[in-house]
Short mmCIF file of the C-alpha atoms (twelve columns), coordinates in Angstrom:
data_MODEL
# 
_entry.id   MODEL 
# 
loop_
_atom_site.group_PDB 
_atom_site.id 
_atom_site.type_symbol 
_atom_site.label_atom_id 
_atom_site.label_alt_id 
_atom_site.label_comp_id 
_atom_site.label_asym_id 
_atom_site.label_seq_id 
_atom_site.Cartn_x 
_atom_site.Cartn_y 
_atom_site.Cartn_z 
_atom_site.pdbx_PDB_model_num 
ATOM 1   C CA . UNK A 1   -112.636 108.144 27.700  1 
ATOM 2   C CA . UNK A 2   -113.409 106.273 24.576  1 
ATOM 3   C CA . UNK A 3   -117.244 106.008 23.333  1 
ATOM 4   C CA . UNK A 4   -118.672 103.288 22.636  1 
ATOM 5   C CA . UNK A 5   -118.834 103.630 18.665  1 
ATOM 6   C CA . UNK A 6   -114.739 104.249 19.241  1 
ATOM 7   C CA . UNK A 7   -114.903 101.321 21.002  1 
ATOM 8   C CA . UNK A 8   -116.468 99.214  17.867  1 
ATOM 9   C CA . UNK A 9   -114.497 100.670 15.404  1 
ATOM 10  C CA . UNK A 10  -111.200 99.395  17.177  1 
ATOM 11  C CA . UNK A 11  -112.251 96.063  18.012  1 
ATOM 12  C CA . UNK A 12  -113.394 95.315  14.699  1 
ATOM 13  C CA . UNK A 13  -110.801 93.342  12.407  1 
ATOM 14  C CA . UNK A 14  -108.621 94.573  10.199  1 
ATOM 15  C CA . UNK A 15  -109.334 93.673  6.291   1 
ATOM 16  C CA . UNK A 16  -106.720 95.339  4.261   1 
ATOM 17  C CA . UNK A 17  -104.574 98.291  3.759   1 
ATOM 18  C CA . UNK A 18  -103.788 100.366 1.001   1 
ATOM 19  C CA . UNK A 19  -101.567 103.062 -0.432  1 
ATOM 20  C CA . UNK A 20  -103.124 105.614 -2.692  1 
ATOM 21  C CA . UNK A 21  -102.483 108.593 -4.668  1 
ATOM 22  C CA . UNK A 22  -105.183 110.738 -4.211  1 
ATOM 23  C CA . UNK A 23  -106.921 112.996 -6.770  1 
ATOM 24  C CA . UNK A 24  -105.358 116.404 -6.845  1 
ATOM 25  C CA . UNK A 25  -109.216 118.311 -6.327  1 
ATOM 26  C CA . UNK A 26  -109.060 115.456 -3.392  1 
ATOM 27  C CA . UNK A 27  -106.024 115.900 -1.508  1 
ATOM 28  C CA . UNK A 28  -107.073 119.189 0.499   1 
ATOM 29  C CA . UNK A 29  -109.799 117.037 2.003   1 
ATOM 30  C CA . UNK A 30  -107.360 114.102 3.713   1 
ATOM 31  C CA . UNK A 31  -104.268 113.758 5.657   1 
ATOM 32  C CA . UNK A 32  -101.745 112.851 2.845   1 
ATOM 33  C CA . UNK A 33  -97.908  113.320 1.983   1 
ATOM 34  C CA . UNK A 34  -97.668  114.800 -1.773  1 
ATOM 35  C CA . UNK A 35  -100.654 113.455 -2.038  1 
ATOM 36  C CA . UNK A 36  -100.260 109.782 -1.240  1 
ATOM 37  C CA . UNK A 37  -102.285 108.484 1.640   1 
ATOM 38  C CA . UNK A 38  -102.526 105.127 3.989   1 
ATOM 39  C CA . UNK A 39  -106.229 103.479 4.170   1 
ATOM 40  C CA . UNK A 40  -107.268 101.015 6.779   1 
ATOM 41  C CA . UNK A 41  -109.837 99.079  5.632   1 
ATOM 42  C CA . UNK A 42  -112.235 97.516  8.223   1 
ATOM 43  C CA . UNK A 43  -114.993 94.685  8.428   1 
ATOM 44  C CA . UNK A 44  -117.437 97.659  9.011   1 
ATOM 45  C CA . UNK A 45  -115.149 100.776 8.418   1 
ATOM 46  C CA . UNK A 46  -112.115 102.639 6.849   1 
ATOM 47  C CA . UNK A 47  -110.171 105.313 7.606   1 
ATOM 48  C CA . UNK A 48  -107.801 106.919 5.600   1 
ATOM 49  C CA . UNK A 49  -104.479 107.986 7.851   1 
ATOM 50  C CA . UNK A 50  -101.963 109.920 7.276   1 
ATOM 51  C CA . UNK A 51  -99.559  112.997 8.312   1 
ATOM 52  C CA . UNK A 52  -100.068 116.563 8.645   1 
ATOM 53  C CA . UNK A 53  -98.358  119.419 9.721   1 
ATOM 54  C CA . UNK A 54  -99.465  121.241 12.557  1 
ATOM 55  C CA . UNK A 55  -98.165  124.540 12.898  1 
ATOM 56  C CA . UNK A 56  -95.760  127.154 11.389  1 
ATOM 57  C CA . UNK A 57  -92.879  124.833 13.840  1 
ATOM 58  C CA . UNK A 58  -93.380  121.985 11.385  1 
ATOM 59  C CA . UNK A 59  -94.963  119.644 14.160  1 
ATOM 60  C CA . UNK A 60  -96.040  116.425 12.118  1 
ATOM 61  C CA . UNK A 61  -98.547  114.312 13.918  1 
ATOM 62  C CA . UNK A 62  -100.825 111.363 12.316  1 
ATOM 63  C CA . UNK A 63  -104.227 112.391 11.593  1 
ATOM 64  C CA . UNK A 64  -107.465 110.017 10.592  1 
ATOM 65  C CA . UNK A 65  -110.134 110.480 8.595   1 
ATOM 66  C CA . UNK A 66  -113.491 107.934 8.375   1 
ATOM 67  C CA . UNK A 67  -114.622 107.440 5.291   1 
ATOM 68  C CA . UNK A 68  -118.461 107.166 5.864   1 
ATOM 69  C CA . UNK A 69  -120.588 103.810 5.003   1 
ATOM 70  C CA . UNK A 70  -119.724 100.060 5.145   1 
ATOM 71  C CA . UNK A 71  -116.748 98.673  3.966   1 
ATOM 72  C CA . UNK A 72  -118.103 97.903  0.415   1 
ATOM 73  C CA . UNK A 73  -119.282 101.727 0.100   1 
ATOM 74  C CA . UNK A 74  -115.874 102.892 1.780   1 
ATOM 75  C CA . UNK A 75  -114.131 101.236 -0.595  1 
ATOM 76  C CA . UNK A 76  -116.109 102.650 -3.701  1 
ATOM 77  C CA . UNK A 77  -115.596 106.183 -1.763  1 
ATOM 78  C CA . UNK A 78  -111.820 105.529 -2.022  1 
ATOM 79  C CA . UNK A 79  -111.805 104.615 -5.247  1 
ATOM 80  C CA . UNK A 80  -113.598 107.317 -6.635  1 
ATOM 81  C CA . UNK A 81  -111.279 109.544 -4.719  1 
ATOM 82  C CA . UNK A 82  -108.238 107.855 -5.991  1 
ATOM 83  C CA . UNK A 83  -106.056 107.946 -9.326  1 
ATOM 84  C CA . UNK A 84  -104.177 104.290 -8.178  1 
ATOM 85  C CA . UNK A 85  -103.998 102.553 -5.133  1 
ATOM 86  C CA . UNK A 86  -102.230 99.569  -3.815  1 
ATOM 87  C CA . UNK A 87  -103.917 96.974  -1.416  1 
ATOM 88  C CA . UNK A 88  -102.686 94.178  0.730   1 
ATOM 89  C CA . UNK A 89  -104.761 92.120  3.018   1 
ATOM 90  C CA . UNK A 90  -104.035 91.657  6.831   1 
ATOM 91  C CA . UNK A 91  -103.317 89.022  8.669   1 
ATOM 92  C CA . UNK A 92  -106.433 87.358  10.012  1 
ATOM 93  C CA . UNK A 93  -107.845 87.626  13.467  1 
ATOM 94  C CA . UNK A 94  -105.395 91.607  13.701  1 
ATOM 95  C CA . UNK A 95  -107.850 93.805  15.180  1 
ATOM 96  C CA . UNK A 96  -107.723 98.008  14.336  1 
ATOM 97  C CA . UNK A 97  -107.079 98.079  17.782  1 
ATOM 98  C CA . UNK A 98  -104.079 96.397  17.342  1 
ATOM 99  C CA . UNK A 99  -102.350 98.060  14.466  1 
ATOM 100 C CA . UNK A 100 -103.084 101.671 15.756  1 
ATOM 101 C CA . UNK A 101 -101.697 100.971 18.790  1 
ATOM 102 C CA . UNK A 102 -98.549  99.360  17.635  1 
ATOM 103 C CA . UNK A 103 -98.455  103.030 15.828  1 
ATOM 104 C CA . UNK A 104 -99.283  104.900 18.820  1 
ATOM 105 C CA . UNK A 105 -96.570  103.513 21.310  1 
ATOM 106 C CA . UNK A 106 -93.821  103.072 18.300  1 
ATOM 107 C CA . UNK A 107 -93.049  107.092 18.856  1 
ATOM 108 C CA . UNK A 108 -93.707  107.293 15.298  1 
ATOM 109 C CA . UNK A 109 -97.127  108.933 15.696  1 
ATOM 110 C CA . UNK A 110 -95.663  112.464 15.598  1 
ATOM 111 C CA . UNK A 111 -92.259  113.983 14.525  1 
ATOM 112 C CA . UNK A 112 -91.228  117.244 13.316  1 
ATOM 113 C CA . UNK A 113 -90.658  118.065 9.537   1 
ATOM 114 C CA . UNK A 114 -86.900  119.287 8.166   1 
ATOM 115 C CA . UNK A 115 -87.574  122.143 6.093   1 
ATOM 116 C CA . UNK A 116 -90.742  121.304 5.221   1 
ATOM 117 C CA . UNK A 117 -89.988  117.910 4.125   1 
ATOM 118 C CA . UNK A 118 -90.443  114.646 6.116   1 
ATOM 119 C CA . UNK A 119 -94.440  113.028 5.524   1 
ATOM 120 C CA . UNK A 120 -93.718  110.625 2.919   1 
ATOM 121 C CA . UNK A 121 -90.897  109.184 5.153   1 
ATOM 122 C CA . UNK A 122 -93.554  108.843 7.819   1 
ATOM 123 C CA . UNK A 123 -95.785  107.206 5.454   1 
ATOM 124 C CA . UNK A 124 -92.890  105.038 4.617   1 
ATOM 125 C CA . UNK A 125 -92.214  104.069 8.215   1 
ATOM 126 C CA . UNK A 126 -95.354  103.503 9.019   1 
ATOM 127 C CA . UNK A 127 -95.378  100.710 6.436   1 
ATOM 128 C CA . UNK A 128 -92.427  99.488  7.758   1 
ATOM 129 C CA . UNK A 129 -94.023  99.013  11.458  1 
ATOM 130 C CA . UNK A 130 -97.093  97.291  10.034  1 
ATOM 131 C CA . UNK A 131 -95.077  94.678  7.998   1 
ATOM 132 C CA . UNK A 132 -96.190  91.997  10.319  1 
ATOM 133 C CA . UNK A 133 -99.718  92.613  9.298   1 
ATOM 134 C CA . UNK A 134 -99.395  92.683  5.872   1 
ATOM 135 C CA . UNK A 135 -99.948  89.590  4.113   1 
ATOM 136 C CA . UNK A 136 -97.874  89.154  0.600   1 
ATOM 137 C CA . UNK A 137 -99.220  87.246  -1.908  1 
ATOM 138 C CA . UNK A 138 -95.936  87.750  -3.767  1 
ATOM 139 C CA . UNK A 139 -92.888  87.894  -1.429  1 
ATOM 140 C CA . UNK A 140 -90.475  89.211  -4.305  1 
ATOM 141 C CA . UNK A 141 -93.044  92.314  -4.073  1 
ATOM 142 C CA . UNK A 142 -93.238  93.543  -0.451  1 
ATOM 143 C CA . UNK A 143 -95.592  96.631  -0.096  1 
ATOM 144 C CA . UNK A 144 -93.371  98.651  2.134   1 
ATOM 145 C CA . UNK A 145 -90.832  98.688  -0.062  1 
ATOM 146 C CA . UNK A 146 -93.216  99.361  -3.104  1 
ATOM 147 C CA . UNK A 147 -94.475  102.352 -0.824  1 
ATOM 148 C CA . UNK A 148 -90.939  104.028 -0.830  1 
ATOM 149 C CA . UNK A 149 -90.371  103.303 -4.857  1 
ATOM 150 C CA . UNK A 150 -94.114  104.711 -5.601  1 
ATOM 151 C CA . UNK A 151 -93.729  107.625 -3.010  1 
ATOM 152 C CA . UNK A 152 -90.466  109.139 -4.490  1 
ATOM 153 C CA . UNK A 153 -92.122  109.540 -8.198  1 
ATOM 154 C CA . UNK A 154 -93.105  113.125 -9.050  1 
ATOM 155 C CA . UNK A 155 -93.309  114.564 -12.382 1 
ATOM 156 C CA . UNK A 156 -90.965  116.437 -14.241 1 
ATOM 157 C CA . UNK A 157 -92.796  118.110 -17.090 1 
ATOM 158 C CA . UNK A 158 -95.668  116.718 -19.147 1 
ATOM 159 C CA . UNK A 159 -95.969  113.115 -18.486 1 
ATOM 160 C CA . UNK A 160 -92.062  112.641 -17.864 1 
ATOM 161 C CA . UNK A 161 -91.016  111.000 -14.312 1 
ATOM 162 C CA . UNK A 162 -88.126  111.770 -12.203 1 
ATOM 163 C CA . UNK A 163 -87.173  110.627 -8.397  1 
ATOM 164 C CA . UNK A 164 -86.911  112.839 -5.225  1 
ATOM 165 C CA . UNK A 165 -85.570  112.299 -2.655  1 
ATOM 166 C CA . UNK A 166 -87.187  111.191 0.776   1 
ATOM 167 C CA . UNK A 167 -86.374  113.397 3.753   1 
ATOM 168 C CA . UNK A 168 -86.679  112.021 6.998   1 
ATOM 169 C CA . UNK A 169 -88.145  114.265 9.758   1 
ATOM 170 C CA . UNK A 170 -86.651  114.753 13.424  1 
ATOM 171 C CA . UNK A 171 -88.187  111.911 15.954  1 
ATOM 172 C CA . UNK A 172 -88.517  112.253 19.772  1 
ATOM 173 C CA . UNK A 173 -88.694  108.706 21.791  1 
ATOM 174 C CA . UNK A 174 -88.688  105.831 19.261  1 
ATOM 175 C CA . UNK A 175 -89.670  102.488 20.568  1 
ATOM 176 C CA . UNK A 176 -87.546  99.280  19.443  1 
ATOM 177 C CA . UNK A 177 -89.904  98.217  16.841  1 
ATOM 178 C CA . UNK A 178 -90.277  102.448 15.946  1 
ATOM 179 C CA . UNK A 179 -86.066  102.631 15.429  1 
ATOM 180 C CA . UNK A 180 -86.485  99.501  13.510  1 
ATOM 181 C CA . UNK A 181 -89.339  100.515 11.098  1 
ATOM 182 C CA . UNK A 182 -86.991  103.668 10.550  1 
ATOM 183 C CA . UNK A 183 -83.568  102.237 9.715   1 
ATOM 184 C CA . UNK A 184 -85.620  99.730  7.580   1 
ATOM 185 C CA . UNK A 185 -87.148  102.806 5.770   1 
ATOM 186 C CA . UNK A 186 -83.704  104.141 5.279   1 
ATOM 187 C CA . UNK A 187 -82.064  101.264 4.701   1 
ATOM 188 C CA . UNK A 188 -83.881  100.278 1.374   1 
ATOM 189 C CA . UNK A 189 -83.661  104.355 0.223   1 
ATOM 190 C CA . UNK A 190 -79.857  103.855 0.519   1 
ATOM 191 C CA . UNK A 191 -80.679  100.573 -1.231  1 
ATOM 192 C CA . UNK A 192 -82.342  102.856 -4.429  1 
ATOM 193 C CA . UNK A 193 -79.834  105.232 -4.412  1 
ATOM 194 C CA . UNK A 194 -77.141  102.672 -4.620  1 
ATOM 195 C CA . UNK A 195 -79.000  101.501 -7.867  1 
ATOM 196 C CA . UNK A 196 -79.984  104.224 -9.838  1 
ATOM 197 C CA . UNK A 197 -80.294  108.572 -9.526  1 
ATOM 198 C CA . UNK A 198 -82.285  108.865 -6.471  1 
# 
């Protein structure tokens, strides 16, 4: 049964979400995918949340981590944490309560990884299912799509870039609105790879 201060920190409302590329002396220290990470900013709290594997089966389930302090301290927290992030605000009124849940029941909260690979889809998807949350101040710009083009960077020597692929992991029971954040997802990495080497 929920406490409480679980209580309070999902009925507070949602301020703004954010991906980030975490530090690499950080990235042992929060749920990430290659080191990219989803916060969840709060009036009063934030929690960084991400995917992890489990066990030597590749189990992949969504993990959260507080970041300690008010929102303005969170934030600083993050930042210091952080080599670039990306914010959006939320829609007003959206509640924690509200977006975790929409995660929770969309079947996306756990999966299982395909040879290792499959967390920055997740992150990706997740994205994708909060998209009616996200408020864009430029439409041409959406952040779930910037969230696949960021996600797929890695480096290929010195300070050269080159683009990996995104592996999608093995889902159980997707909801509607779970299939949907998926074939979005997959839909726009076809969409890349039609356009350049993906």
């Amino acid at each position: 049964m929920p406490t409480q201060a679980e209580h309070e920190f999902l009925d507070q409302r949602a301020t703004n979400v954010w991906l980030v590329e975490l530090k690499r002396d950080q990235r042992a220290h929060y749920p990430s995918a290659r080191g990219w990470a989803l916060v969840l900013g709060g009036e009063k709290s934030t929690v960084v949340v991400g995917p992890r594997f489990e066990d030597p089966e590749q189990r992949v389930s969504a993990r959260m981590k507080p970041i300690l302090g008010d929102a303005v301290t969170a934030i600083s927290k993050i930042e210091e944490a952080t080599e670039a992030g990306y914010a959006r605000a939320i829609v007003p009124n959206t509640t924690m309560r509200t977006m975790l849940n929409k995660l929770a029941h969309s079947g996306l909260r756990s999966c299982r990884g395909s040879n290792g690979r499959g967390l920055r889809f997740w992150l990706c998807a997740v994205f994708f299912l909060w998209r009616e949350f996200i408020v864009e101040p430029k439409p041409e710009d959406p952040l779930p799509e910037k969230v696949v083009g960021l996600t797929r960077r890695c480096f290929k020597g010195g300070t050269e870039m080159e683009s990996v692929s995104i592996a999608r992991g093995v889902y159980g029971r997707l909801t509607q609105e779970g299939f949907a954040a998926c074939a979005a997802c997959e839909s726009y990495i076809a969409q890349l790879r039609g356009q350049e080497e993906f």
